Short mmCIF file of C-alpha atoms and ligand atoms in Angstrom, two decimals:
data_model
loop_
_atom_site.label_atom_id
_atom_site.label_comp_id
_atom_site.label_asym_id
_atom_site.label_seq_id
_atom_site.Cartn_x
_atom_site.Cartn_y
_atom_site.Cartn_z
CA UNK A 4 54.58 229.69 109.97
CA UNK A 5 50.90 229.30 109.35
CA UNK A 6 49.41 230.59 106.11
CA UNK A 7 45.89 232.01 106.11
CA UNK A 8 43.85 233.07 103.08
CA UNK A 9 42.78 236.70 103.17
CA UNK A 10 39.47 236.31 101.36
CA UNK A 11 35.71 235.91 101.70
CA UNK A 12 35.46 234.17 98.32
CA UNK A 13 34.37 230.62 99.09
CA UNK A 14 35.62 229.17 95.80
CA UNK A 15 39.12 230.59 96.38
CA UNK A 16 39.11 229.29 99.94
CA UNK A 17 38.06 225.80 98.74
CA UNK A 18 40.90 225.75 96.20
CA UNK A 19 43.40 226.87 98.84
CA UNK A 20 42.13 224.29 101.35
CA UNK A 21 42.51 221.49 98.79
CA UNK A 22 46.27 222.11 98.69
CA UNK A 23 46.51 221.26 102.39
CA UNK A 24 48.42 224.50 103.00
CA UNK A 25 45.61 226.76 104.17
CA UNK A 26 45.72 226.99 107.97
CA UNK A 27 43.00 229.61 108.45
CA UNK A 28 41.09 232.51 106.90
CA UNK A 29 40.80 236.23 107.53
CA UNK A 30 37.87 238.30 106.32
CA UNK A 31 36.95 241.96 106.64
CA UNK A 32 34.08 244.22 105.50
CA UNK A 33 35.83 245.08 102.21
CA UNK A 34 36.39 241.41 101.37
CA UNK A 35 32.78 240.45 102.09
CA UNK A 36 31.61 243.43 100.04
CA UNK A 37 33.68 242.04 97.14
CA UNK A 38 32.18 238.58 97.64
CA UNK A 39 28.70 240.15 97.50
CA UNK A 40 27.06 237.69 99.90
CA UNK A 41 25.51 237.65 103.38
CA UNK A 42 28.36 237.78 105.93
CA UNK A 43 27.06 235.24 108.47
CA UNK A 44 26.12 232.69 105.81
CA UNK A 45 29.52 233.06 104.17
CA UNK A 46 31.36 232.69 107.49
CA UNK A 47 29.42 229.51 108.23
CA UNK A 48 30.41 228.05 104.88
CA UNK A 49 34.07 229.08 105.30
CA UNK A 50 34.17 227.50 108.78
CA UNK A 51 32.93 224.22 107.34
CA UNK A 52 35.75 224.21 104.75
CA UNK A 53 38.68 225.35 106.93
CA UNK A 54 39.07 223.97 110.43
CA UNK A 55 41.67 226.55 111.54
CA UNK A 56 40.84 230.05 112.82
CA UNK A 57 38.43 232.11 110.71
CA UNK A 58 38.44 235.83 111.56
CA UNK A 59 35.13 237.73 111.46
CA UNK A 60 35.32 241.52 111.76
CA UNK A 61 33.03 243.66 113.94
CA UNK A 62 31.86 247.03 112.63
CA UNK A 63 30.63 248.76 115.83
CA UNK A 64 32.69 251.64 117.15
CA UNK A 65 31.81 251.12 120.83
CA UNK A 66 32.85 248.22 123.07
CA UNK A 67 29.28 247.15 123.86
CA UNK A 68 28.47 246.87 120.16
CA UNK A 69 31.69 244.97 119.42
CA UNK A 70 31.05 242.53 122.26
CA UNK A 71 27.49 241.94 121.07
CA UNK A 72 28.65 241.34 117.48
CA UNK A 73 31.52 239.17 118.71
CA UNK A 74 29.25 236.93 120.77
CA UNK A 75 26.94 236.49 117.78
CA UNK A 76 29.90 235.63 115.50
CA UNK A 77 31.24 233.12 118.05
CA UNK A 78 27.97 231.18 117.80
CA UNK A 79 28.48 230.55 114.07
CA UNK A 80 31.27 228.00 114.62
CA UNK A 81 33.94 226.96 117.12
CA UNK A 82 36.79 228.19 114.93
CA UNK A 83 35.57 231.80 114.68
CA UNK A 84 37.99 234.47 115.91
CA UNK A 85 36.49 237.93 116.45
CA UNK A 86 38.26 240.90 114.92
CA UNK A 87 38.13 244.23 116.69
CA UNK A 88 39.95 247.42 115.66
CA UNK A 89 42.91 248.80 117.60
CA UNK A 90 41.08 251.57 119.48
CA UNK A 91 40.39 252.24 123.16
CA UNK A 92 36.90 250.76 122.68
CA UNK A 93 38.40 247.87 120.76
CA UNK A 94 40.75 247.04 123.65
CA UNK A 95 37.85 247.14 126.13
CA UNK A 96 35.95 244.73 123.89
CA UNK A 97 39.07 242.55 123.49
CA UNK A 98 39.34 242.13 127.27
CA UNK A 99 35.64 241.40 127.68
CA UNK A 100 35.47 238.88 124.83
CA UNK A 101 38.69 237.17 125.97
CA UNK A 102 37.25 236.78 129.50
CA UNK A 103 34.27 235.01 127.93
CA UNK A 104 36.64 232.57 126.19
CA UNK A 105 36.17 234.15 122.76
CA UNK A 106 39.42 234.55 120.83
CA UNK A 107 40.16 238.03 119.50
CA UNK A 108 42.21 239.29 116.55
CA UNK A 109 43.18 242.96 117.01
CA UNK A 110 43.23 244.47 113.56
CA UNK A 111 44.42 247.72 111.94
CA UNK A 112 47.69 247.72 113.92
CA UNK A 113 50.28 250.18 112.62
CA UNK A 114 52.64 250.68 115.59
CA UNK A 115 54.52 248.48 118.06
CA UNK A 116 52.90 250.29 121.00
CA UNK A 117 49.47 249.36 119.63
CA UNK A 118 50.66 245.75 119.41
CA UNK A 119 51.90 245.92 123.02
CA UNK A 120 48.47 247.10 124.16
CA UNK A 121 46.73 244.40 122.13
CA UNK A 122 48.84 241.72 123.85
CA UNK A 123 48.21 243.26 127.28
CA UNK A 124 44.49 243.19 126.49
CA UNK A 125 44.67 239.41 125.95
CA UNK A 126 44.48 239.32 122.14
CA UNK A 127 44.83 235.86 120.60
CA UNK A 128 46.14 237.45 117.39
CA UNK A 129 47.57 240.85 116.50
CA UNK A 130 47.42 242.02 112.88
CA UNK A 131 50.10 244.49 111.72
CA UNK A 132 49.22 245.77 108.23
CA UNK A 133 52.51 245.72 106.32
CA UNK A 134 51.25 246.61 102.85
CA UNK A 135 49.39 249.72 103.95
CA UNK A 136 52.53 250.92 105.76
CA UNK A 137 54.68 250.26 102.68
CA UNK A 138 52.09 252.25 100.69
CA UNK A 139 52.91 255.35 102.77
CA UNK A 140 56.69 254.72 102.55
CA UNK A 141 57.05 253.25 106.05
CA UNK A 142 58.66 249.79 105.97
CA UNK A 143 55.94 247.44 107.21
CA UNK A 144 58.34 244.64 108.04
CA UNK A 145 60.22 246.84 110.53
CA UNK A 146 56.99 246.94 112.53
CA UNK A 147 56.77 243.13 112.49
CA UNK A 148 60.38 242.90 113.72
CA UNK A 149 59.63 245.32 116.59
CA UNK A 150 56.51 243.42 117.62
CA UNK A 151 58.39 240.12 117.56
CA UNK A 152 61.13 241.59 119.78
CA UNK A 153 58.64 243.03 122.29
CA UNK A 154 56.56 239.86 122.45
CA UNK A 155 59.69 237.75 122.94
CA UNK A 156 60.96 240.14 125.66
CA UNK A 157 57.82 239.67 127.72
CA UNK A 158 56.82 236.17 126.59
CA UNK A 159 53.44 237.32 125.31
CA UNK A 160 51.56 234.45 123.68
CA UNK A 161 49.59 236.70 121.28
CA UNK A 162 50.25 235.43 117.76
CA UNK A 163 51.66 237.84 115.19
CA UNK A 164 49.63 237.71 111.98
CA UNK A 165 51.22 239.62 109.11
CA UNK A 166 48.31 241.25 107.25
CA UNK A 167 47.88 243.47 104.21
CA UNK A 168 50.28 241.22 102.33
CA UNK A 169 50.86 242.28 98.72
CA UNK A 170 53.49 239.86 97.40
CA UNK A 171 55.55 236.70 98.10
CA UNK A 172 58.44 238.78 99.49
CA UNK A 173 56.19 239.86 102.35
CA UNK A 174 55.59 236.16 103.11
CA UNK A 175 59.30 235.34 102.96
CA UNK A 176 60.19 238.26 105.25
CA UNK A 177 57.43 237.32 107.70
CA UNK A 178 58.82 233.78 107.91
CA UNK A 179 62.42 235.02 108.35
CA UNK A 180 61.36 237.28 111.21
CA UNK A 181 59.47 234.42 112.84
CA UNK A 182 55.92 235.76 112.59
CA UNK A 183 53.34 233.14 113.56
CA UNK A 184 51.02 233.68 110.59
CA UNK A 185 50.87 235.46 107.24
CA UNK A 186 47.45 236.03 105.70
CA UNK A 187 47.65 236.27 101.95
CA UNK A 188 45.33 237.08 99.05
CA UNK A 189 44.64 233.99 96.90
CA UNK A 190 46.74 235.44 94.05
CA UNK A 191 49.79 235.59 96.35
CA UNK A 192 49.03 232.10 97.72
CA UNK A 193 49.19 230.72 94.16
CA UNK A 194 52.47 232.52 93.51
CA UNK A 195 54.07 230.81 96.52
CA UNK A 196 53.94 227.45 94.73
CA UNK A 197 55.54 228.69 91.54
CA UNK A 198 59.01 229.10 90.12
CA UNK A 199 59.82 229.40 86.42
CA UNK A 200 62.69 226.91 86.80
CA UNK A 201 60.27 224.34 88.24
CA UNK A 202 58.15 224.66 85.07
CA UNK A 203 61.21 224.46 82.81
CA UNK A 204 62.45 221.44 84.78
CA UNK A 205 59.14 219.57 84.48
CA UNK A 206 59.00 220.28 80.74
CA UNK A 207 62.54 218.95 80.20
CA UNK A 208 61.97 215.83 82.32
CA UNK A 209 58.78 215.05 80.38
CA UNK A 210 60.53 215.58 77.05
CA UNK A 211 63.36 213.25 78.10
CA UNK A 212 60.90 210.69 79.47
CA UNK A 213 59.30 210.47 76.03
CA UNK A 214 62.73 209.44 74.64
CA UNK A 215 63.24 206.60 77.14
CA UNK A 216 62.82 203.18 75.47
CA UNK A 217 59.80 201.46 77.01
CA UNK A 218 58.82 197.80 77.05
CA UNK A 219 55.58 197.15 75.13
C1 LIG B 5 43.36 240.97 107.18
O1 LIG B 5 43.06 240.57 108.29
C2 LIG B 5 43.32 242.38 106.78
O2 LIG B 5 42.04 242.90 106.94
C3 LIG B 5 43.79 242.50 105.36
O3 LIG B 5 45.00 241.78 105.23
C4 LIG B 5 43.95 243.93 104.89
O4 LIG B 5 44.52 243.93 103.61
P1 LIG B 5 44.54 245.22 102.65
O5 LIG B 5 45.43 246.24 103.24
O6 LIG B 5 45.04 244.68 101.35
O7 LIG B 5 43.11 245.69 102.57
#
């Protein structure tokens, strides 16, 4: 399973990339607002750090506007993927951008039928938002399971990207289900490396190493 960083913070993305475990990046208007920088400039910088897919989100509500924004984003770098929302207009834009050879990530997906339509519209990636479903007491991972089943049934090649990840258990469940990608906030990315027993183990080994007789 690929792991993407869900962030528009260049310093976080650099740190994640240095580990060799960052396969791509997802951004959205809220994340760029947090970063407090120009969107296009930031995307350009992110694309120079991470060679995998970097999602850039459109903000138009009509297909023409989304296509126009998407074409402009696609000129920033080869690895840009254009995000459009799961709406009727979004699906029109998805088909038009896909026909032009621009890869599309259909975002804000909360039902398996929406994911089916995204795949039928030629999406490169579909983004079910598990955390926001959990927030309203609907198990987000059940949605991922349903999408995986439907995509397998019909051999859709659209990649399932588990989004709105809140904790390492979401990542584990995504991997067990066989999702293609999980996009994770940097704080969750860091947690994936850690286990308290690893720290205890390192401490003990170092303490014992100090007691080993060494040749001068
Ligand atoms: C990523 O593509 C999504 O925009 C993001 O994961 C949403 O996360 P949130 O629900 O924490 O805002």
